[in-house]
Short mmCIF file of C-alpha atoms in Angstrom, two decimals:
data_model
loop_
_atom_site.label_atom_id
_atom_site.label_comp_id
_atom_site.label_asym_id
_atom_site.label_seq_id
_atom_site.Cartn_x
_atom_site.Cartn_y
_atom_site.Cartn_z
CA MET A 294 18.29 -80.23 -40.08
CA ALA A 295 21.23 -78.93 -42.13
CA VAL A 296 20.87 -75.55 -43.86
CA ARG A 297 23.09 -75.10 -46.89
CA ARG A 298 22.26 -71.54 -47.97
CA VAL A 299 20.02 -68.63 -47.04
CA MET A 300 19.32 -65.82 -49.47
CA SER A 301 17.13 -62.73 -49.60
CA VAL A 302 14.98 -62.48 -52.71
CA LEU A 303 13.86 -59.08 -54.00
CA THR A 304 10.97 -58.54 -56.40
CA VAL A 305 11.96 -56.38 -59.36
CA SER A 306 10.02 -55.09 -62.37
CA ASP A 307 12.78 -55.58 -64.96
CA LEU A 308 15.12 -58.49 -64.31
CA ASP A 309 17.81 -57.59 -66.84
CA SER A 310 18.19 -53.99 -65.67
CA ALA A 311 18.11 -55.04 -62.01
CA VAL A 312 20.78 -57.69 -62.58
CA ASP A 313 22.95 -55.13 -64.37
CA ALA A 314 22.48 -52.52 -61.63
CA TYR A 315 23.20 -54.93 -58.77
CA ALA A 316 26.23 -56.41 -60.53
CA ARG A 317 27.69 -52.96 -61.28
CA THR A 318 26.97 -51.65 -57.80
CA THR A 319 28.18 -54.65 -55.78
CA GLY A 320 30.64 -56.46 -58.04
CA MET A 321 28.57 -59.63 -57.66
CA GLU A 322 28.34 -62.02 -60.59
CA VAL A 323 25.36 -63.87 -62.05
CA VAL A 324 25.52 -67.53 -61.04
CA MET A 325 22.00 -68.43 -62.26
CA ASN A 326 19.49 -66.73 -64.53
CA HIS A 327 16.25 -68.41 -65.60
CA GLY A 328 14.77 -65.28 -67.17
CA TRP A 329 12.32 -64.77 -64.30
CA ILE A 330 14.74 -65.20 -61.39
CA ALA A 331 18.47 -64.53 -61.19
CA ILE A 332 20.98 -65.21 -58.43
CA LEU A 333 24.06 -63.06 -57.97
CA ALA A 334 26.99 -64.11 -55.80
CA SER A 335 30.18 -62.52 -54.55
CA PRO A 336 33.22 -63.86 -56.44
CA GLU A 337 35.26 -63.71 -53.22
CA HIS A 338 32.57 -65.19 -50.96
CA PRO A 339 30.24 -67.35 -53.09
CA ALA A 340 27.89 -68.00 -50.16
CA ALA A 341 27.04 -64.27 -50.14
CA GLN A 342 24.12 -64.21 -52.56
CA ILE A 343 21.02 -62.24 -53.47
CA GLY A 344 18.07 -63.28 -55.60
CA LEU A 345 16.14 -60.99 -57.96
CA ILE A 346 12.73 -62.12 -59.23
CA THR A 347 10.00 -60.74 -61.46
CA LYS A 348 7.26 -63.36 -60.92
CA ASP A 349 7.70 -66.88 -59.63
CA ARG A 350 7.17 -69.34 -62.46
CA THR A 351 5.13 -71.93 -60.56
CA GLY A 352 4.58 -70.68 -57.01
CA PRO A 353 1.50 -68.71 -55.96
CA SER A 354 3.52 -65.63 -55.00
CA ASN A 355 7.05 -64.34 -54.92
CA MET A 356 9.23 -65.37 -52.01
CA ASP A 357 10.94 -62.98 -49.62
CA ALA A 358 13.75 -65.40 -48.85
CA SER A 359 15.00 -68.77 -49.96
CA ILE A 360 16.48 -71.42 -47.69
CA GLU A 361 18.29 -74.40 -49.17
CA VAL A 362 18.25 -77.40 -46.86
CA GLU A 363 19.72 -80.86 -46.99
CA ASN A 364 16.36 -82.60 -46.50
CA VAL A 365 13.38 -80.64 -47.83
CA ASP A 366 10.88 -83.35 -46.87
CA ALA A 367 11.97 -83.11 -43.22
CA ALA A 368 11.76 -79.30 -43.43
CA TYR A 369 8.23 -79.57 -44.80
CA THR A 370 7.18 -81.77 -41.88
CA ALA A 371 8.83 -79.38 -39.41
CA ALA A 372 7.04 -76.38 -40.99
CA GLU A 373 3.71 -78.17 -40.67
CA GLN A 374 4.41 -79.09 -37.04
CA ALA A 375 5.39 -75.47 -36.31
CA GLY A 376 2.01 -74.33 -37.61
CA MET A 377 3.35 -72.52 -40.64
CA GLU A 378 0.87 -71.83 -43.43
CA ILE A 379 1.95 -73.94 -46.40
CA ILE A 380 1.03 -71.95 -49.51
CA TYR A 381 2.82 -74.12 -52.08
CA GLU A 382 2.97 -77.86 -51.45
CA LEU A 383 6.14 -79.92 -51.98
CA HIS A 384 6.83 -80.02 -55.68
CA ASP A 385 9.66 -81.22 -57.93
CA GLU A 386 10.41 -78.38 -60.37
CA ASP A 387 11.72 -78.96 -63.87
CA TRP A 388 14.80 -76.82 -63.15
CA GLY A 389 16.11 -79.39 -60.67
CA VAL A 390 14.82 -78.48 -57.22
CA ARG A 391 12.22 -79.89 -54.83
CA ARG A 392 10.58 -77.08 -52.88
CA PHE A 393 7.66 -75.70 -50.93
CA PHE A 394 6.61 -72.25 -49.73
CA PHE A 395 5.37 -71.28 -46.31
CA ARG A 396 4.02 -67.98 -45.05
CA ASP A 397 5.05 -67.05 -41.54
CA ARG A 398 2.83 -65.31 -39.02
CA ASP A 399 4.03 -61.88 -40.23
CA GLY A 400 3.25 -62.59 -43.89
CA ASN A 401 6.80 -63.34 -45.10
CA VAL A 402 6.90 -65.98 -47.84
CA ILE A 403 9.80 -68.42 -47.55
CA ASN A 404 10.89 -70.81 -50.31
CA VAL A 405 12.46 -73.96 -48.83
CA LEU A 406 14.31 -76.15 -51.31
CA ALA A 407 16.79 -78.90 -51.98
CA HIS A 408 18.50 -79.62 -55.26
CA LEU A 409 17.51 -82.92 -56.84
#
């Protein structure tokens, strides 16, 4: 299974001020902002990214990390076979991703996605 990107996602109370603070502190630039989640990336190393989120728009909880894969359906099957707790079933989102969430044995919530 090919992984395209892995990113930590931090829950913040005020997205705009958090984006501003992280951008000023790190020099990262906003590459996506949906108003409830924003992704910042290094201009020199675009794969170096961090997500900031207030409240997930459709999922049951905020994620701790996001993993973009080549084949999200195969990842879903693998998560089920590994005994992961699926807390958000496979779903095509209106912002152009297909994703699901699983909770690992330690309570971490992982968003697994592929762009449509």
